[in-house]
mmCIF file of C-alpha atoms in Angstrom:
data_model
loop_
_atom_site.group_PDB
_atom_site.id
_atom_site.type_symbol
_atom_site.label_atom_id
_atom_site.label_comp_id
_atom_site.label_asym_id
_atom_site.label_seq_id
_atom_site.Cartn_x
_atom_site.Cartn_y
_atom_site.Cartn_z
ATOM 1 C CA UNK A 183 -79.922 -23.840 -122.313
ATOM 2 C CA UNK A 184 -81.058 -22.128 -119.106
ATOM 3 C CA UNK A 185 -83.447 -24.901 -118.006
ATOM 4 C CA UNK A 186 -80.709 -27.254 -116.699
ATOM 5 C CA UNK A 187 -79.192 -24.422 -114.661
ATOM 6 C CA UNK A 188 -82.573 -23.541 -113.148
ATOM 7 C CA UNK A 189 -83.114 -27.206 -112.295
ATOM 8 C CA UNK A 190 -79.702 -27.449 -110.595
ATOM 9 C CA UNK A 191 -80.380 -24.269 -108.637
ATOM 10 C CA UNK A 192 -83.768 -25.577 -107.554
ATOM 11 C CA UNK A 193 -82.324 -28.921 -106.491
ATOM 12 C CA UNK A 194 -79.675 -27.038 -104.505
ATOM 13 C CA UNK A 195 -82.294 -25.007 -102.662
ATOM 14 C CA UNK A 196 -84.308 -28.140 -101.933
ATOM 15 C CA UNK A 197 -81.197 -29.801 -100.519
ATOM 16 C CA UNK A 198 -80.729 -26.852 -98.185
ATOM 17 C CA UNK A 199 -84.306 -27.302 -96.983
ATOM 18 C CA UNK A 200 -83.727 -31.025 -96.513
ATOM 19 C CA UNK A 201 -80.612 -30.373 -94.487
ATOM 20 C CA UNK A 202 -82.797 -28.760 -91.866
ATOM 21 C CA UNK A 203 -85.796 -31.000 -92.447
ATOM 22 C CA UNK A 204 -84.056 -34.307 -91.798
ATOM 23 C CA UNK A 205 -82.680 -33.243 -88.445
ATOM 24 C CA UNK A 206 -84.552 -33.955 -85.200
ATOM 25 C CA UNK A 207 -87.665 -31.959 -84.405
ATOM 26 C CA UNK A 208 -88.007 -31.373 -80.660
ATOM 27 C CA UNK A 209 -91.466 -32.060 -79.301
ATOM 28 C CA UNK A 210 -93.506 -28.897 -79.056
ATOM 29 C CA UNK A 211 -91.002 -26.850 -81.071
ATOM 30 C CA UNK A 212 -92.055 -23.900 -83.194
ATOM 31 C CA UNK A 213 -92.362 -24.928 -86.839
ATOM 32 C CA UNK A 214 -92.795 -23.315 -90.218
ATOM 33 C CA UNK A 215 -96.240 -24.699 -91.007
ATOM 34 C CA UNK A 216 -97.780 -21.250 -91.307
ATOM 35 C CA UNK A 217 -99.912 -21.267 -88.161
ATOM 36 C CA UNK A 218 -100.523 -18.167 -86.082
ATOM 37 C CA UNK A 219 -99.281 -18.059 -82.478
ATOM 38 C CA UNK A 220 -102.055 -19.122 -80.126
ATOM 39 C CA UNK A 221 -101.955 -15.906 -78.115
ATOM 40 C CA UNK A 222 -102.592 -13.849 -81.262
ATOM 41 C CA UNK A 223 -105.243 -16.029 -82.855
ATOM 42 C CA UNK A 224 -108.071 -15.268 -80.424
ATOM 43 C CA UNK A 225 -107.697 -11.544 -81.130
ATOM 44 C CA UNK A 226 -107.944 -12.013 -84.901
ATOM 45 C CA UNK A 227 -111.649 -12.849 -84.807
ATOM 46 C CA UNK A 228 -114.071 -10.688 -82.866
ATOM 47 C CA UNK A 229 -116.529 -12.377 -80.546
ATOM 48 C CA UNK A 230 -119.571 -10.952 -82.338
ATOM 49 C CA UNK A 231 -118.878 -12.311 -85.813
ATOM 50 C CA UNK A 232 -121.594 -14.418 -87.399
ATOM 51 C CA UNK A 233 -121.185 -18.058 -86.410
ATOM 52 C CA UNK A 234 -122.352 -19.350 -89.794
ATOM 53 C CA UNK A 235 -119.699 -17.342 -91.596
ATOM 54 C CA UNK A 236 -117.008 -18.427 -89.140
ATOM 55 C CA UNK A 237 -118.049 -22.032 -89.687
ATOM 56 C CA UNK A 238 -117.895 -21.625 -93.451
ATOM 57 C CA UNK A 239 -114.316 -20.438 -93.187
ATOM 58 C CA UNK A 240 -113.425 -23.980 -92.139
ATOM 59 C CA UNK A 241 -115.233 -25.721 -95.003
ATOM 60 C CA UNK A 242 -113.850 -27.068 -98.272
ATOM 61 C CA UNK A 243 -116.792 -27.780 -100.550
ATOM 62 C CA UNK A 244 -117.283 -29.638 -103.802
ATOM 63 C CA UNK A 245 -119.774 -29.790 -106.633
ATOM 64 C CA UNK A 246 -120.644 -32.096 -109.541
ATOM 65 C CA UNK A 247 -119.959 -31.399 -113.197
ATOM 66 C CA UNK A 248 -118.032 -28.793 -115.089
ATOM 67 C CA UNK A 249 -119.378 -25.520 -113.643
ATOM 68 C CA UNK A 250 -120.026 -24.393 -110.045
ATOM 69 C CA UNK A 251 -123.754 -24.179 -109.264
ATOM 70 C CA UNK A 252 -125.253 -20.788 -108.274
ATOM 71 C CA UNK A 253 -125.585 -21.878 -104.639
ATOM 72 C CA UNK A 254 -121.877 -22.660 -104.415
ATOM 73 C CA UNK A 255 -120.947 -19.276 -105.840
ATOM 74 C CA UNK A 256 -123.359 -17.580 -103.426
ATOM 75 C CA UNK A 257 -121.848 -19.346 -100.420
ATOM 76 C CA UNK A 258 -118.395 -18.180 -101.518
ATOM 77 C CA UNK A 259 -119.631 -14.596 -102.071
ATOM 78 C CA UNK A 260 -121.030 -14.599 -98.550
ATOM 79 C CA UNK A 261 -117.678 -15.724 -97.141
ATOM 80 C CA UNK A 262 -119.018 -19.142 -96.164
ATOM 81 C CA UNK A 263 -116.316 -21.282 -97.745
ATOM 82 C CA UNK A 264 -112.571 -21.590 -97.307
ATOM 83 C CA UNK A 265 -111.974 -23.569 -100.454
ATOM 84 C CA UNK A 266 -113.105 -25.938 -103.171
ATOM 85 C CA UNK A 267 -111.798 -29.389 -104.059
ATOM 86 C CA UNK A 268 -111.888 -30.375 -107.729
ATOM 87 C CA UNK A 269 -112.178 -33.888 -109.132
ATOM 88 C CA UNK A 270 -111.747 -35.387 -112.562
ATOM 89 C CA UNK A 271 -115.376 -34.732 -113.529
ATOM 90 C CA UNK A 272 -114.821 -31.037 -112.759
ATOM 91 C CA UNK A 273 -111.806 -30.927 -115.096
ATOM 92 C CA UNK A 274 -113.298 -30.236 -118.507
ATOM 93 C CA UNK A 275 -112.739 -27.771 -121.327
ATOM 94 C CA UNK A 276 -114.605 -25.287 -119.101
ATOM 95 C CA UNK A 277 -112.168 -25.539 -116.189
ATOM 96 C CA UNK A 278 -110.627 -22.113 -116.749
ATOM 97 C CA UNK A 279 -114.057 -20.511 -116.783
ATOM 98 C CA UNK A 280 -115.101 -22.409 -113.650
ATOM 99 C CA UNK A 281 -111.967 -21.367 -111.742
ATOM 100 C CA UNK A 282 -112.468 -17.754 -112.846
ATOM 101 C CA UNK A 283 -116.036 -17.815 -111.491
ATOM 102 C CA UNK A 284 -114.880 -19.260 -108.181
ATOM 103 C CA UNK A 285 -112.161 -16.633 -107.808
ATOM 104 C CA UNK A 286 -114.519 -13.809 -108.729
ATOM 105 C CA UNK A 287 -117.021 -14.979 -106.122
ATOM 106 C CA UNK A 288 -114.270 -15.007 -103.484
ATOM 107 C CA UNK A 289 -113.259 -11.475 -104.467
ATOM 108 C CA UNK A 290 -116.820 -10.329 -103.762
ATOM 109 C CA UNK A 291 -116.888 -11.754 -100.210
ATOM 110 C CA UNK A 292 -117.174 -9.355 -97.231
ATOM 111 C CA UNK A 293 -113.532 -10.014 -96.288
ATOM 112 C CA UNK A 294 -111.940 -11.150 -99.570
ATOM 113 C CA UNK A 295 -109.235 -13.786 -99.454
ATOM 114 C CA UNK A 296 -107.950 -16.238 -102.042
ATOM 115 C CA UNK A 297 -109.867 -19.498 -102.062
ATOM 116 C CA UNK A 298 -108.029 -22.708 -101.336
ATOM 117 C CA UNK A 299 -108.445 -24.363 -104.735
ATOM 118 C CA UNK A 300 -107.221 -27.917 -104.384
ATOM 119 C CA UNK A 301 -107.037 -31.350 -105.920
ATOM 120 C CA UNK A 302 -105.130 -34.644 -105.621
ATOM 121 C CA UNK A 303 -102.157 -34.416 -107.968
ATOM 122 C CA UNK A 304 -99.893 -37.022 -106.402
ATOM 123 C CA UNK A 305 -98.462 -38.450 -109.618
ATOM 124 C CA UNK A 306 -98.769 -41.741 -111.447
ATOM 125 C CA UNK A 307 -102.242 -43.244 -111.076
ATOM 126 C CA UNK A 308 -103.528 -40.482 -108.773
ATOM 127 C CA UNK A 309 -103.845 -37.357 -110.900
ATOM 128 C CA UNK A 310 -107.017 -35.313 -111.343
ATOM 129 C CA UNK A 311 -105.492 -33.010 -113.958
ATOM 130 C CA UNK A 312 -103.686 -34.138 -117.104
ATOM 131 C CA UNK A 313 -99.956 -33.549 -117.017
ATOM 132 C CA UNK A 314 -97.164 -33.716 -114.456
ATOM 133 C CA UNK A 315 -96.150 -35.398 -112.296
ATOM 134 C CA UNK A 316 -96.175 -38.509 -114.422
ATOM 135 C CA UNK A 317 -94.061 -40.574 -112.021
ATOM 136 C CA UNK A 318 -95.801 -42.266 -109.114
ATOM 137 C CA UNK A 319 -94.211 -42.052 -105.680
ATOM 138 C CA UNK A 320 -92.994 -45.648 -106.072
ATOM 139 C CA UNK A 321 -91.402 -44.838 -109.437
ATOM 140 C CA UNK A 322 -89.714 -41.752 -108.019
ATOM 141 C CA UNK A 323 -88.424 -43.764 -105.065
ATOM 142 C CA UNK A 324 -86.902 -46.397 -107.350
ATOM 143 C CA UNK A 325 -85.485 -43.949 -109.922
ATOM 144 C CA UNK A 326 -81.697 -43.836 -110.511
ATOM 145 C CA UNK A 327 -81.652 -40.474 -108.700
ATOM 146 C CA UNK A 328 -84.679 -40.562 -106.364
ATOM 147 C CA UNK A 329 -84.097 -37.103 -104.898
ATOM 148 C CA UNK A 330 -83.982 -35.457 -108.308
ATOM 149 C CA UNK A 331 -87.080 -37.414 -109.344
ATOM 150 C CA UNK A 332 -88.974 -36.192 -106.268
ATOM 151 C CA UNK A 333 -87.923 -32.589 -106.961
ATOM 152 C CA UNK A 334 -89.022 -32.917 -110.584
ATOM 153 C CA UNK A 335 -92.374 -34.345 -109.455
ATOM 154 C CA UNK A 336 -92.980 -31.501 -107.031
ATOM 155 C CA UNK A 337 -91.989 -28.953 -109.663
ATOM 156 C CA UNK A 338 -94.251 -30.608 -112.205
ATOM 157 C CA UNK A 339 -97.184 -30.746 -109.806
ATOM 158 C CA UNK A 340 -96.842 -27.040 -109.093
ATOM 159 C CA UNK A 341 -96.685 -26.204 -112.800
ATOM 160 C CA UNK A 342 -99.800 -28.260 -113.530
ATOM 161 C CA UNK A 343 -101.802 -26.746 -110.685
ATOM 162 C CA UNK A 344 -100.757 -23.131 -111.191
ATOM 163 C CA UNK A 345 -101.461 -23.520 -114.893
ATOM 164 C CA UNK A 346 -105.046 -24.396 -113.980
ATOM 165 C CA UNK A 347 -105.343 -21.649 -111.361
ATOM 166 C CA UNK A 348 -105.137 -23.968 -108.332
ATOM 167 C CA UNK A 349 -103.028 -23.318 -105.238
ATOM 168 C CA UNK A 350 -103.198 -26.412 -102.977
ATOM 169 C CA UNK A 351 -102.149 -29.977 -103.705
ATOM 170 C CA UNK A 352 -103.354 -32.821 -101.504
ATOM 171 C CA UNK A 353 -99.919 -34.411 -101.774
ATOM 172 C CA UNK A 354 -97.374 -35.802 -100.999
ATOM 173 C CA UNK A 355 -98.318 -39.156 -99.475
ATOM 174 C CA UNK A 356 -95.962 -39.949 -96.583
ATOM 175 C CA UNK A 357 -97.241 -43.451 -95.851
ATOM 176 C CA UNK A 358 -94.425 -45.983 -95.363
ATOM 177 C CA UNK A 359 -95.651 -49.284 -96.769
ATOM 178 C CA UNK A 360 -94.674 -52.417 -94.870
ATOM 179 C CA UNK A 361 -95.851 -55.170 -97.251
ATOM 180 C CA UNK A 362 -95.498 -55.154 -101.055
ATOM 181 C CA UNK A 363 -98.803 -54.695 -102.875
ATOM 182 C CA UNK A 364 -100.686 -53.678 -99.742
ATOM 183 C CA UNK A 365 -103.232 -50.842 -99.883
ATOM 184 C CA UNK A 366 -100.851 -47.929 -100.299
ATOM 185 C CA UNK A 367 -98.243 -49.760 -102.399
ATOM 186 C CA UNK A 368 -100.822 -51.320 -104.746
ATOM 187 C CA UNK A 369 -101.531 -47.887 -106.220
ATOM 188 C CA UNK A 370 -97.821 -46.943 -106.137
ATOM 189 C CA UNK A 371 -98.470 -44.129 -103.660
ATOM 190 C CA UNK A 372 -95.558 -44.812 -101.283
ATOM 191 C CA UNK A 373 -91.966 -43.803 -101.920
ATOM 192 C CA UNK A 374 -90.375 -46.600 -99.903
ATOM 193 C CA UNK A 375 -90.430 -49.070 -97.029
ATOM 194 C CA UNK A 376 -87.770 -46.909 -95.385
ATOM 195 C CA UNK A 377 -89.241 -44.077 -93.274
ATOM 196 C CA UNK A 378 -86.110 -41.954 -93.666
ATOM 197 C CA UNK A 379 -86.325 -42.226 -97.456
ATOM 198 C CA UNK A 380 -90.033 -41.389 -97.417
ATOM 199 C CA UNK A 381 -89.335 -38.300 -95.315
ATOM 200 C CA UNK A 382 -86.468 -37.265 -97.575
ATOM 201 C CA UNK A 383 -88.346 -37.657 -100.851
ATOM 202 C CA UNK A 384 -91.669 -36.343 -99.558
ATOM 203 C CA UNK A 385 -89.897 -33.247 -98.220
ATOM 204 C CA UNK A 386 -88.119 -32.750 -101.546
ATOM 205 C CA UNK A 387 -91.460 -32.945 -103.390
ATOM 206 C CA UNK A 388 -93.178 -30.491 -101.071
ATOM 207 C CA UNK A 389 -90.274 -28.043 -100.909
ATOM 208 C CA UNK A 390 -90.048 -27.867 -104.708
ATOM 209 C CA UNK A 391 -93.813 -27.469 -105.029
ATOM 210 C CA UNK A 392 -94.200 -24.865 -102.293
ATOM 211 C CA UNK A 393 -91.264 -22.921 -103.686
ATOM 212 C CA UNK A 394 -93.453 -22.336 -106.746
ATOM 213 C CA UNK A 395 -96.471 -21.154 -104.763
ATOM 214 C CA UNK A 396 -98.571 -24.303 -104.333
ATOM 215 C CA UNK A 397 -99.225 -25.389 -100.750
ATOM 216 C CA UNK A 398 -98.499 -29.053 -100.017
ATOM 217 C CA UNK A 399 -100.460 -31.495 -97.860
ATOM 218 C CA UNK A 400 -98.703 -34.371 -96.107
ATOM 219 C CA UNK A 401 -100.992 -37.389 -95.685
ATOM 220 C CA UNK A 402 -102.311 -39.637 -94.102
ATOM 221 C CA UNK A 403 -101.226 -38.963 -90.516
ATOM 222 C CA UNK A 404 -100.128 -41.005 -88.590
ATOM 223 C CA UNK A 405 -99.703 -43.382 -91.532
ATOM 224 C CA UNK A 406 -101.589 -45.943 -93.619
ATOM 225 C CA UNK A 407 -98.526 -47.992 -94.510
ATOM 226 C CA UNK A 408 -99.680 -51.056 -92.589
ATOM 227 C CA UNK A 409 -103.155 -51.243 -94.188
ATOM 228 C CA UNK A 410 -103.845 -54.431 -96.161
ATOM 229 C CA UNK A 411 -104.921 -54.137 -99.781
ATOM 230 C CA UNK A 412 -108.632 -54.338 -98.912
ATOM 231 C CA UNK A 413 -108.388 -51.896 -95.969
ATOM 232 C CA UNK A 414 -109.607 -48.766 -97.687
ATOM 233 C CA UNK A 415 -110.988 -46.120 -95.320
ATOM 234 C CA UNK A 416 -112.952 -44.585 -98.198
ATOM 235 C CA UNK A 417 -115.101 -47.720 -98.156
ATOM 236 C CA UNK A 418 -115.225 -49.111 -94.612
ATOM 237 C CA UNK A 419 -113.916 -48.823 -91.061
ATOM 238 C CA UNK A 420 -110.255 -49.824 -90.702
ATOM 239 C CA UNK A 421 -108.308 -50.562 -87.527
ATOM 240 C CA UNK A 422 -104.512 -50.723 -87.651
ATOM 241 C CA UNK A 423 -103.151 -52.389 -84.474
ATOM 242 C CA UNK A 424 -99.601 -51.099 -84.868
ATOM 243 C CA UNK A 425 -97.532 -50.912 -81.642
ATOM 244 C CA UNK A 426 -96.880 -47.343 -80.511
ATOM 245 C CA UNK A 427 -93.115 -47.607 -80.937
ATOM 246 C CA UNK A 428 -93.518 -48.800 -84.531
ATOM 247 C CA UNK A 429 -96.178 -46.199 -85.258
ATOM 248 C CA UNK A 430 -93.805 -43.452 -84.193
ATOM 249 C CA UNK A 431 -90.601 -44.781 -85.729
ATOM 250 C CA UNK A 432 -92.215 -45.683 -89.062
ATOM 251 C CA UNK A 433 -95.612 -44.053 -89.533
ATOM 252 C CA UNK A 434 -94.949 -40.678 -87.958
ATOM 253 C CA UNK A 435 -91.232 -40.344 -88.706
ATOM 254 C CA UNK A 436 -91.590 -38.829 -92.220
ATOM 255 C CA UNK A 437 -93.758 -36.057 -90.783
ATOM 256 C CA UNK A 438 -90.836 -34.802 -88.716
ATOM 257 C CA UNK A 439 -88.950 -34.072 -91.926
ATOM 258 C CA UNK A 440 -92.012 -32.632 -93.671
ATOM 259 C CA UNK A 441 -92.834 -30.324 -90.749
ATOM 260 C CA UNK A 442 -89.244 -29.110 -90.568
ATOM 261 C CA UNK A 443 -89.387 -28.494 -94.335
ATOM 262 C CA UNK A 444 -92.403 -26.229 -93.813
ATOM 263 C CA UNK A 445 -95.314 -28.301 -95.063
ATOM 264 C CA UNK A 446 -98.408 -26.103 -94.972
ATOM 265 C CA UNK A 447 -101.126 -28.734 -94.371
ATOM 266 C CA UNK A 448 -101.398 -32.191 -92.837
ATOM 267 C CA UNK A 449 -104.286 -34.543 -93.611
ATOM 268 C CA UNK A 450 -105.291 -37.082 -90.975
ATOM 269 C CA UNK A 451 -106.145 -40.699 -91.637
ATOM 270 C CA UNK A 452 -109.610 -42.129 -90.968
ATOM 271 C CA UNK A 453 -108.156 -45.390 -89.640
ATOM 272 C CA UNK A 454 -108.285 -46.238 -85.933
ATOM 273 C CA UNK A 455 -104.929 -46.708 -84.175
ATOM 274 C CA UNK A 456 -105.560 -48.516 -80.860
ATOM 275 C CA UNK A 457 -102.063 -47.666 -79.611
ATOM 276 C CA UNK A 458 -103.160 -44.018 -79.557
ATOM 277 C CA UNK A 459 -106.960 -44.097 -79.374
ATOM 278 C CA UNK A 460 -108.896 -47.375 -79.469
ATOM 279 C CA UNK A 461 -112.268 -45.735 -80.075
ATOM 280 C CA UNK A 462 -111.915 -43.018 -82.701
ATOM 281 C CA UNK A 463 -110.327 -42.611 -86.138
ATOM 282 C CA UNK A 464 -107.238 -40.402 -86.146
ATOM 283 C CA UNK A 465 -109.043 -37.399 -87.618
ATOM 284 C CA UNK A 466 -111.678 -37.532 -84.870
ATOM 285 C CA UNK A 467 -109.202 -38.027 -82.030
ATOM 286 C CA UNK A 468 -107.764 -35.186 -79.909
ATOM 287 C CA UNK A 469 -105.118 -37.653 -78.739
ATOM 288 C CA UNK A 470 -103.845 -38.073 -82.289
ATOM 289 C CA UNK A 471 -104.266 -34.514 -83.591
ATOM 290 C CA UNK A 472 -103.519 -32.438 -80.519
ATOM 291 C CA UNK A 473 -101.329 -34.918 -78.674
ATOM 292 C CA UNK A 474 -99.231 -36.477 -81.432
ATOM 293 C CA UNK A 475 -99.295 -34.043 -84.354
ATOM 294 C CA UNK A 476 -99.304 -30.710 -82.579
ATOM 295 C CA UNK A 477 -97.751 -31.359 -79.159
ATOM 296 C CA UNK A 478 -95.287 -34.179 -79.897
ATOM 297 C CA UNK A 479 -94.273 -33.237 -83.449
ATOM 298 C CA UNK A 480 -94.823 -29.492 -83.122
ATOM 299 C CA UNK A 481 -96.962 -28.890 -86.220
ATOM 300 C CA UNK A 482 -98.575 -25.443 -86.161
ATOM 301 C CA UNK A 483 -99.953 -25.289 -89.695
ATOM 302 C CA UNK A 484 -103.382 -26.237 -91.031
ATOM 303 C CA UNK A 485 -104.925 -29.630 -90.385
ATOM 304 C CA UNK A 486 -107.431 -31.009 -92.893
ATOM 305 C CA UNK A 487 -109.696 -34.028 -92.761
ATOM 306 C CA UNK A 488 -109.911 -36.711 -95.373
ATOM 307 C CA UNK A 489 -113.335 -37.015 -97.039
ATOM 308 C CA UNK A 490 -116.158 -36.512 -94.510
ATOM 309 C CA UNK A 491 -118.307 -38.957 -96.472
ATOM 310 C CA UNK A 492 -115.788 -41.814 -96.100
ATOM 311 C CA UNK A 493 -117.146 -45.255 -95.292
ATOM 312 C CA UNK A 494 -114.806 -45.458 -92.299
ATOM 313 C CA UNK A 495 -117.000 -42.866 -90.560
ATOM 314 C CA UNK A 496 -120.260 -44.801 -90.914
ATOM 315 C CA UNK A 497 -120.356 -45.532 -87.131
ATOM 316 C CA UNK A 498 -119.781 -41.876 -86.265
ATOM 317 C CA UNK A 499 -123.032 -40.169 -87.169
ATOM 318 C CA UNK A 500 -124.196 -37.921 -89.971
ATOM 319 C CA UNK A 501 -122.276 -35.158 -91.729
ATOM 320 C CA UNK A 502 -122.934 -32.588 -89.010
ATOM 321 C CA UNK A 503 -121.917 -34.912 -86.197
ATOM 322 C CA UNK A 504 -118.717 -35.882 -88.001
ATOM 323 C CA UNK A 505 -117.860 -32.237 -88.687
ATOM 324 C CA UNK A 506 -118.297 -31.190 -85.057
ATOM 325 C CA UNK A 507 -116.344 -34.187 -83.756
ATOM 326 C CA UNK A 508 -113.497 -33.502 -86.188
ATOM 327 C CA UNK A 509 -113.400 -29.817 -85.263
ATOM 328 C CA UNK A 510 -113.379 -30.726 -81.577
ATOM 329 C CA UNK A 511 -110.449 -33.068 -82.212
ATOM 330 C CA UNK A 512 -108.412 -30.240 -83.742
ATOM 331 C CA UNK A 513 -109.096 -30.456 -87.466
ATOM 332 C CA UNK A 514 -109.045 -26.962 -88.987
ATOM 333 C CA UNK A 515 -110.507 -27.699 -92.429
ATOM 334 C CA UNK A 516 -113.407 -30.063 -93.098
ATOM 335 C CA UNK A 517 -113.255 -31.734 -96.505
ATOM 336 C CA UNK A 518 -116.786 -32.024 -97.917
ATOM 337 C CA UNK A 519 -115.898 -33.919 -101.068
ATOM 338 C CA UNK A 520 -119.099 -35.819 -101.911
ATOM 339 C CA UNK A 521 -119.704 -33.437 -104.848
ATOM 340 C CA UNK A 522 -122.958 -32.462 -103.165
ATOM 341 C CA UNK A 523 -123.071 -28.804 -102.033
ATOM 342 C CA UNK A 524 -125.654 -29.731 -99.386
ATOM 343 C CA UNK A 525 -122.959 -31.699 -97.580
ATOM 344 C CA UNK A 526 -121.007 -28.488 -96.994
ATOM 345 C CA UNK A 527 -124.161 -26.670 -95.876
ATOM 346 C CA UNK A 528 -124.918 -29.420 -93.348
ATOM 347 C CA UNK A 529 -121.378 -29.397 -91.986
ATOM 348 C CA UNK A 530 -121.306 -25.607 -91.639
ATOM 349 C CA UNK A 531 -124.729 -25.503 -89.967
ATOM 350 C CA UNK A 532 -123.630 -28.071 -87.409
ATOM 351 C CA UNK A 533 -120.382 -26.225 -86.685
ATOM 352 C CA UNK A 534 -122.252 -22.934 -86.226
ATOM 353 C CA UNK A 535 -124.792 -24.527 -83.883
ATOM 354 C CA UNK A 536 -122.034 -26.154 -81.828
ATOM 355 C CA UNK A 537 -120.203 -22.842 -81.631
ATOM 356 C CA UNK A 538 -123.316 -20.986 -80.493
ATOM 357 C CA UNK A 539 -124.193 -23.631 -77.896
ATOM 358 C CA UNK A 540 -120.699 -23.713 -76.436
ATOM 359 C CA UNK A 541 -120.061 -27.310 -77.443
ATOM 360 C CA UNK A 542 -117.137 -25.995 -79.500
ATOM 361 C CA UNK A 543 -114.853 -23.605 -77.632
ATOM 362 C CA UNK A 544 -114.921 -20.171 -79.275
ATOM 363 C CA UNK A 545 -111.251 -19.385 -78.638
ATOM 364 C CA UNK A 546 -110.111 -22.697 -80.150
ATOM 365 C CA UNK A 547 -112.496 -22.124 -83.057
ATOM 366 C CA UNK A 548 -110.955 -18.680 -83.592
ATOM 367 C CA UNK A 549 -107.468 -20.175 -83.642
ATOM 368 C CA UNK A 550 -108.499 -22.701 -86.305
ATOM 369 C CA UNK A 551 -110.088 -20.001 -88.468
ATOM 370 C CA UNK A 552 -106.992 -17.824 -88.050
ATOM 371 C CA UNK A 553 -104.705 -20.623 -89.235
ATOM 372 C CA UNK A 554 -106.875 -21.167 -92.306
ATOM 373 C CA UNK A 555 -107.085 -17.439 -93.029
ATOM 374 C CA UNK A 556 -103.292 -17.110 -92.732
ATOM 375 C CA UNK A 557 -102.830 -19.908 -95.252
ATOM 376 C CA UNK A 558 -105.289 -18.282 -97.664
ATOM 377 C CA UNK A 559 -103.567 -14.915 -97.289
ATOM 378 C CA UNK A 560 -100.229 -16.530 -98.184
ATOM 379 C CA UNK A 561 -101.498 -17.934 -101.475
ATOM 380 C CA UNK A 562 -102.755 -16.502 -104.751
#
């Protein structure tokens, strides 16, 4: 008989969070994303630390199959990885053993911190682990009580991930779809065509989830809601010619609520938005990441790329070039999700070389590492 009372209490606490979250967020304001103040970050990391290890602390790696290969475990033991992303082919009867090995390797690192162990557990059709949340974002948004459905989904996602030993969810999706059955709506990944409703329900999901110890990731900034059904950045370059006013009032609006609600991570889109930057995808653009997300919306938490191997990045060089360009744009974590450990090695090597050569500013690099370290320290 206690479960209904716990659910009511949780919904009440989420509503308190939403009361603050749905108010205006002044540009440049201090937020609760978990970032360290800039003036402190440069002192966190000494100037003589090994560049390869510093680079690794910005890498999320992946591997094929049920068990982590020896090289992956060695990289983690050496402190050259911030986290691991798991996919459906990693989720087998050996998952508990695999997660235990990953955590043990992290505990043996020179400066032990919890790994960021993540997956995509959005709900509905996009779930890497069996179990909650069973409702898609669309189903939650059209439920008789959408807010309660979003809270239940966030609670369920946290229970599923913590039960498997994971601590980061690459959800919720905050894309506001503009045309029925377009790219984001086709897979039922959008809560609504109303940006206020998307912000409300996405914030409810993330607040419930983070209240149970699983960091949330709002994606895909500044919004994929206008992408046509065949405009998939995983497969090819995509340009979304949305006017700036519409991009801000629809695409970016839900992030104001999510940032105010304390979302820990934001994932950038790989689409190009000519209204902001006609030449580079959002995750490679300082104008989008530094200008819009950090300066205009005030996000001070951890930024994370979408998959570095995405087809949208074909014109932008190899893995190393993409990693350095993303880091230069302001992305803290680089998502090496090709299930090839060499991808992570290539990205880290390029980051280290760029750091040593001065192509990447050491103080800015230190701030990024400090934000990631702070997130890891806050999780289990």
